[in-house]
Coordinates of C-alpha atoms and ligand atoms in Angstrom, one line a residue:
M1 CA -9.4 10.8 -12.4
G2 CA -8.7 9.1 -9.0
P3 CA -9.3 10.4 -5.4
D4 CA -8.0 13.3 -4.4
L5 CA -6.7 12.4 -1.3
R6 CA -5.1 15.6 -0.1
K7 CA -9.0 17.1 0.3
R8 CA -10.1 14.3 2.3
W9 CA -7.7 14.2 4.6
P10 CA -4.0 16.0 5.2
A11 CA -2.6 13.3 7.7
Y12 CA -3.4 10.1 5.1
Q13 CA -5.0 7.8 7.0
F14 CA -8.9 7.8 8.0
P15 CA -10.1 11.2 7.8
P16 CA -9.1 12.7 11.3
L17 CA -12.2 14.0 13.4
G18 CA -10.0 16.3 15.3
S19 CA -6.2 16.2 15.6
S20 CA -3.6 17.8 17.2
S21 CA -1.5 16.6 14.6
A22 CA -3.5 16.8 11.4
K23 CA -0.9 18.4 9.3
S24 CA 1.6 15.8 10.1
P25 CA 2.7 13.0 8.3
P26 CA 0.8 10.2 8.5
G27 CA 1.4 8.0 11.5
R28 CA 1.6 4.1 11.4
A29 CA -0.6 2.8 14.1
E30 CA 2.0 0.2 15.8
P31 CA 0.0 -2.0 17.3
S32 CA 1.9 -2.5 20.3
G33 CA 1.8 0.9 20.8
I34 CA -1.7 1.9 20.8
L35 CA -2.7 4.0 23.6
L36 CA -6.5 3.5 23.9
L37 CA -7.3 6.5 26.0
S38 CA -10.9 6.7 25.4
L39 CA -13.6 4.8 23.5
P40 CA -17.0 6.8 23.1
V41 CA -19.3 5.2 21.0
F42 CA -21.0 7.0 18.1
S43 CA -23.0 5.6 14.9
G44 CA -21.3 2.0 15.9
R45 CA -17.8 3.4 15.6
F46 CA -15.3 3.8 18.4
L47 CA -12.5 6.9 18.3
L48 CA -9.1 5.8 19.0
L49 CA -6.5 7.9 20.2
L50 CA -3.4 7.1 18.8
P51 CA -0.2 8.5 19.6
A52 CA 0.6 10.0 15.9
T53 CA 4.1 8.8 16.1
P54 CA 4.8 9.7 12.1
Q55 CA 6.6 6.3 10.4
P56 CA 4.0 5.3 8.2
H57 CA 6.3 3.5 5.4
C58 CA 9.1 2.6 7.7
R59 CA 11.0 6.0 8.2
P60 CA 10.2 8.3 11.4
P61 CA 11.0 12.0 10.0
R62 CA 13.3 13.8 11.5
T63 CA 12.3 17.4 11.0
P64 CA 12.2 19.8 14.1
E65 CA 8.8 20.4 14.3
K66 CA 7.9 16.5 14.9
N67 CA 10.6 16.7 17.6
R68 CA 8.7 19.8 19.7
G69 CA 7.8 17.7 22.8
G70 CA 4.7 16.1 24.4
V71 CA 2.4 13.6 23.0
N72 CA 1.1 14.3 19.3
L73 CA -2.5 12.6 19.3
S74 CA -4.7 11.4 16.2
I75 CA -8.2 10.8 16.7
L76 CA -9.4 8.2 14.1
P77 CA -12.8 6.9 13.9
V78 CA -12.8 3.0 14.1
D79 CA -15.1 0.4 12.9
M80 CA -16.2 -2.6 15.6
E81 CA -14.4 -5.0 12.9
V82 CA -11.2 -2.9 12.9
L83 CA -10.8 -2.6 16.8
R84 CA -11.2 -6.3 17.0
S85 CA -8.7 -6.9 14.5
I86 CA -6.1 -4.5 16.5
L87 CA -7.2 -6.1 19.7
S88 CA -6.5 -9.6 18.1
C89 CA -2.6 -8.7 17.7
F90 CA -2.1 -8.8 21.4
S91 CA -3.2 -12.2 21.7
S92 CA -1.9 -13.4 18.4
R93 CA 1.7 -12.0 18.9
S94 CA 3.4 -15.6 19.8
R95 CA 0.9 -17.7 17.3
S96 CA 3.1 -19.4 14.7
R97 CA 2.6 -18.6 10.9
A98 CA 0.1 -21.6 10.3
Q99 CA -2.1 -20.9 13.3
S100 CA -2.4 -17.2 12.5
H101 CA -3.2 -17.9 8.9
A102 CA -6.1 -20.5 10.3
L103 CA -7.4 -17.4 12.5
W104 CA -7.3 -15.3 9.6
S105 CA -9.0 -17.9 7.1
S106 CA -12.1 -18.0 9.9
G107 CA -14.3 -15.1 8.7
A108 CA -11.2 -13.3 6.8
S109 CA -13.1 -12.8 4.0
D110 CA -15.6 -11.0 6.0
K111 CA -12.9 -9.1 7.8
N112 CA -11.6 -8.3 4.0
K113 CA -15.2 -7.1 3.1
S114 CA -16.1 -4.9 5.6
M115 CA -12.1 -3.3 4.9
V116 CA -13.4 -2.7 1.5
E117 CA -16.6 -1.4 2.2
Q118 CA -15.1 1.0 4.9
L119 CA -12.9 2.5 2.1
Q120 CA -15.9 2.6 0.3
R121 CA -17.4 4.8 2.3
Y122 CA -14.7 7.1 2.5
G123 CA -14.7 7.7 -1.1
I124 CA -11.4 6.2 -1.7
I125 CA -12.6 3.3 -3.6
R126 CA -15.4 4.6 -6.1
S127 CA -14.8 1.9 -9.0
S128 CA -16.6 -1.5 -8.6
K129 CA -13.8 -3.3 -10.2
V130 CA -11.2 -1.9 -7.9
A131 CA -13.7 -2.9 -5.4
E132 CA -14.4 -6.5 -6.5
V133 CA -10.7 -7.0 -7.1
M134 CA -9.8 -5.9 -3.4
E135 CA -12.3 -8.0 -2.1
A136 CA -11.1 -11.0 -4.0
V137 CA -7.6 -10.5 -2.9
D138 CA -8.0 -11.4 0.8
R139 CA -5.0 -8.6 2.5
G140 CA -4.7 -11.6 5.5
L141 CA -3.2 -13.7 3.4
F142 CA -0.3 -11.0 2.4
V143 CA 0.2 -9.5 5.7
P144 CA 3.0 -11.2 8.0
P145 CA 1.5 -13.2 11.4
G146 CA 1.0 -10.7 14.3
G147 CA -0.1 -7.9 11.9
S148 CA -3.7 -6.4 11.3
P149 CA -4.2 -6.6 7.5
Y150 CA -7.4 -5.1 8.0
F151 CA -6.7 -2.0 9.8
D152 CA -5.8 0.7 7.9
S153 CA -2.2 1.2 8.1
P154 CA 0.9 0.3 6.5
M155 CA 2.5 -2.8 8.4
P156 CA 6.0 -4.0 8.6
I157 CA 6.9 -7.3 6.6
G158 CA 10.7 -7.5 7.3
Y159 CA 13.8 -6.0 5.7
N160 CA 12.9 -2.5 6.4
A161 CA 9.9 -2.2 4.1
T162 CA 6.6 -2.4 5.1
I163 CA 3.0 -3.4 3.3
S164 CA 1.2 0.0 2.2
A165 CA -1.9 0.9 4.0
P166 CA -5.3 -0.3 2.3
H167 CA -6.3 3.2 1.1
M168 CA -2.8 3.8 -0.3
H169 CA -3.4 0.1 -2.3
A170 CA -7.2 1.6 -3.2
A171 CA -5.8 4.9 -4.3
C172 CA -3.4 3.3 -6.9
L173 CA -5.9 1.1 -8.3
E174 CA -8.1 3.9 -8.8
L175 CA -5.4 6.3 -10.1
L176 CA -4.4 3.3 -12.5
E177 CA -7.6 1.5 -13.0
K178 CA -8.2 2.9 -17.3
N179 CA -4.6 1.4 -17.7
L180 CA -5.5 -1.9 -15.8
Q181 CA -8.0 -2.8 -18.6
P182 CA -8.3 -6.7 -19.6
G183 CA -5.1 -7.6 -21.6
M184 CA -3.2 -4.4 -20.7
R185 CA 0.5 -4.7 -19.1
A186 CA 1.4 -3.7 -15.6
L187 CA 4.6 -3.5 -13.9
D188 CA 4.8 -3.4 -10.3
V189 CA 8.3 -1.8 -8.9
G190 CA 8.8 -3.0 -5.1
S191 CA 6.5 -5.6 -5.1
G192 CA 7.4 -6.5 -1.5
T193 CA 4.1 -8.8 -0.5
G194 CA 2.8 -8.9 -3.7
Y195 CA -0.6 -7.9 -3.0
L196 CA -0.8 -5.2 -5.5
T197 CA 0.6 -7.3 -8.4
A198 CA -1.8 -10.0 -7.4
C199 CA -4.8 -7.0 -7.6
F200 CA -3.1 -6.0 -10.8
A201 CA -3.3 -9.6 -12.0
L202 CA -6.9 -9.8 -11.4
M203 CA -7.6 -6.7 -13.3
V204 CA -5.7 -7.6 -16.3
G205 CA -6.3 -10.8 -16.4
S206 CA -5.2 -13.6 -18.1
E207 CA -4.8 -12.1 -21.5
G208 CA -2.8 -9.3 -19.9
R209 CA 0.7 -9.6 -18.1
A210 CA 1.5 -8.2 -14.5
V211 CA 4.7 -8.1 -13.2
G212 CA 6.4 -7.8 -9.8
V213 CA 10.1 -6.6 -9.1
E214 CA 11.5 -6.8 -5.8
H215 CA 15.0 -6.4 -5.0
I216 CA 14.7 -8.8 -1.8
P217 CA 14.9 -12.5 -2.7
E218 CA 13.4 -13.2 0.5
L219 CA 10.7 -10.9 0.1
V220 CA 9.6 -12.3 -3.6
A221 CA 9.9 -16.3 -2.2
T222 CA 7.2 -15.1 0.3
S223 CA 5.3 -13.1 -2.1
I224 CA 5.0 -16.2 -4.3
E225 CA 3.7 -18.2 -1.4
N226 CA 0.9 -15.4 -0.4
I227 CA -0.1 -15.4 -4.1
K228 CA -0.3 -19.1 -4.6
R229 CA -2.7 -19.1 -1.6
S230 CA -4.7 -16.0 -3.1
A231 CA -7.2 -15.8 -6.0
A232 CA -4.6 -14.7 -8.4
A233 CA -3.0 -18.0 -8.1
P234 CA -4.0 -19.3 -11.4
Q235 CA -2.4 -16.5 -13.2
L236 CA 0.9 -17.1 -11.3
N237 CA 0.3 -20.8 -13.1
D238 CA -0.6 -19.8 -16.6
G239 CA 2.2 -17.2 -17.0
S240 CA 0.2 -13.8 -16.7
L241 CA 1.6 -13.0 -13.5
S242 CA 5.1 -13.0 -12.5
I243 CA 7.9 -11.9 -9.9
H244 CA 11.4 -11.3 -10.6
I245 CA 14.1 -10.4 -8.4
A246 CA 15.6 -7.5 -9.7
D247 CA 16.7 -3.4 -9.3
G248 CA 13.7 -2.0 -9.9
R249 CA 14.9 1.2 -10.7
E250 CA 15.7 -0.6 -14.3
G251 CA 12.4 -1.7 -14.7
W252 CA 11.8 -5.0 -16.5
P253 CA 12.3 -3.7 -19.9
E254 CA 12.0 -7.8 -21.0
L255 CA 8.2 -7.3 -21.0
A256 CA 7.9 -3.4 -21.8
P257 CA 5.9 -0.8 -22.9
Y258 CA 3.6 -1.1 -19.9
D259 CA 0.1 0.5 -19.9
A260 CA 0.4 0.7 -15.9
I261 CA 3.6 1.2 -13.9
H262 CA 3.1 1.4 -10.1
V263 CA 6.0 2.1 -7.9
G264 CA 5.8 1.1 -4.2
A265 CA 9.0 3.3 -2.9
A266 CA 10.0 6.8 -3.0
A267 CA 12.8 7.7 -5.6
P268 CA 14.6 10.7 -5.2
Q269 CA 13.7 11.7 -8.9
I270 CA 11.6 9.5 -11.5
P271 CA 13.9 6.7 -12.6
E272 CA 14.4 7.2 -16.5
A273 CA 14.1 3.8 -17.5
L274 CA 10.6 3.7 -16.0
I275 CA 9.5 6.6 -18.4
E276 CA 11.0 4.4 -20.9
Q277 CA 8.9 1.6 -20.3
L278 CA 5.6 3.2 -20.3
K279 CA 3.5 2.8 -23.1
P280 CA 2.2 5.8 -25.2
G281 CA -1.0 6.5 -23.6
G282 CA 0.2 4.7 -20.4
R283 CA 0.5 5.9 -16.8
M284 CA 2.8 5.6 -13.9
V285 CA 2.2 6.3 -10.3
I286 CA 5.4 6.9 -8.4
P287 CA 6.1 8.6 -4.7
V288 CA 9.0 10.8 -5.2
G289 CA 11.4 12.7 -2.5
T290 CA 13.1 12.0 0.2
M291 CA 11.8 13.3 3.6
F292 CA 9.0 15.2 1.7
Q293 CA 7.4 12.9 -0.8
E294 CA 4.7 13.4 -3.3
L295 CA 2.9 11.0 -5.0
K296 CA 3.5 11.8 -9.1
V297 CA 1.3 10.9 -11.9
V298 CA 2.9 10.7 -14.9
D299 CA 1.2 10.4 -18.0
K300 CA 2.8 9.4 -21.5
K301 CA 0.6 10.8 -23.9
L302 CA 0.1 9.2 -27.5
D303 CA 2.7 11.8 -29.0
G304 CA 5.4 10.2 -26.5
T305 CA 5.2 13.8 -24.4
V306 CA 5.2 13.1 -20.6
S307 CA 3.1 15.4 -18.1
I308 CA 3.7 14.8 -14.5
R309 CA 1.3 16.0 -11.7
D310 CA 1.0 15.7 -7.9
E311 CA -1.3 14.0 -6.2
T312 CA -0.7 14.1 -2.7
S313 CA 2.2 14.1 0.0
V314 CA 3.0 10.6 1.2
R315 CA 5.3 8.5 3.4
Y316 CA 7.2 5.3 1.7
V317 CA 10.3 3.4 2.2
P318 CA 13.2 4.6 -0.1
L319 CA 13.6 3.3 -3.8
T320 CA 17.4 2.3 -2.9
S321 CA 19.9 -0.4 -3.6
K322 CA 19.3 -3.6 -1.7
E323 CA 22.4 -2.7 0.7
A324 CA 21.2 0.7 1.7
Q325 CA 17.7 -0.6 2.4
L326 CA 19.1 -3.6 4.6
H327 CA 21.3 -1.2 6.3
A328 CA 19.4 1.7 6.9
N329 CA 18.2 2.2 10.7
Ligands
SAH401 N1 4.1 -2.6 -2.3 C1 4.4 -3.6 -1.9 C2 5.8 -3.2 -0.6 C3 5.8 -1.7 -0.5 S1 7.6 -1.5 0.7 C4 3.6 -4.0 -0.6 O1 2.3 -3.4 -0.3 O2 3.4 -4.7 -0.1 C5 8.5 -1.3 -0.9 C6 9.1 -2.2 -1.5 O3 10.2 -1.8 -2.6 C7 10.0 -3.0 -0.4 O4 9.7 -4.4 -0.4 C8 11.5 -2.8 -1.1 O5 12.2 -4.1 -0.8 C9 11.1 -2.8 -2.5 N2 12.3 -2.1 -3.0 C10 13.1 -0.9 -2.7 N3 13.9 -0.1 -3.5 C11 13.9 -1.1 -4.3 C12 14.6 -1.3 -5.5 N4 15.9 -0.7 -6.0 N5 14.5 -2.6 -6.3 C13 13.3 -3.5 -6.1 N6 12.4 -3.3 -5.1 C14 12.8 -2.1 -4.1

């Protein structure tokens, strides 16, 4: 069983201690938009007051209740490390990519470790294998320069897409853990930066297969560069990890069936091709919906029948055509 995120916090961020928008969808903490209103310290943590602009995985919501005027504030508990990483953003905006990578590589593994420990403290990561893999794959190598890789928020990666928040990656790894055992096959649809595909590769090992499918060629090229710098690089070389330019709604039939399928973008309905490519005994985790989305857990039983349950409410960018994505505003 994966973590029940809905019980922990409705806003799908670090659990709000108190919030005027606790029921609102998750907010993306855009570094330049952060309003640092107060910094009371308690047990080594700061409280960040953030404008609760709900645009987590790209899209601002358009429901009337979000436009009722006034400023929505979310209060988030933030570790000193995380705070430092947000503030460093202000000064790192004009850094070159190389400088930025040099910055992250100094002490980056400590920051990545702190992020994983934080996710463990909040009960998002419960499996030691998931913790080990997220520690090994440094998120700092996958977030573009100027972003805050260790802050629990989605970050823009260009092309109207985002890298999902660490807690979403962790939650999906937890939900799929039993289907990511050594030797198994995993498909990551909408692989974006390649972060989760790299984690899948470490979970299934060189005997297994981790396959990413992404329809923006530039993102595929960047993701391969990211993976080459990461702990999953050897698997790119031995062929157990591959990323392909394709429409993920069709899956990747060449290597089907899969023990685990993760979809990183919200589909209006579950694509039939993905259900077909799921192995009996396999599991798919997929956000479904348009304005309101649910993270669905799809289990294919050994007799081929399929059960679907809702895990929690989420906000992802749409699983759509390349043209629709690039021209979306
Ligand atoms: N999981 C990734 C990216 C999430 S954003 C990460 O965390 O880094 C969703 C991704 O899905 C984007 O990169 C977007 O380009 C991709 N996407 C959307 N529709 C797609 C489609 N039809 N086929 C393949 N990729 C798609």
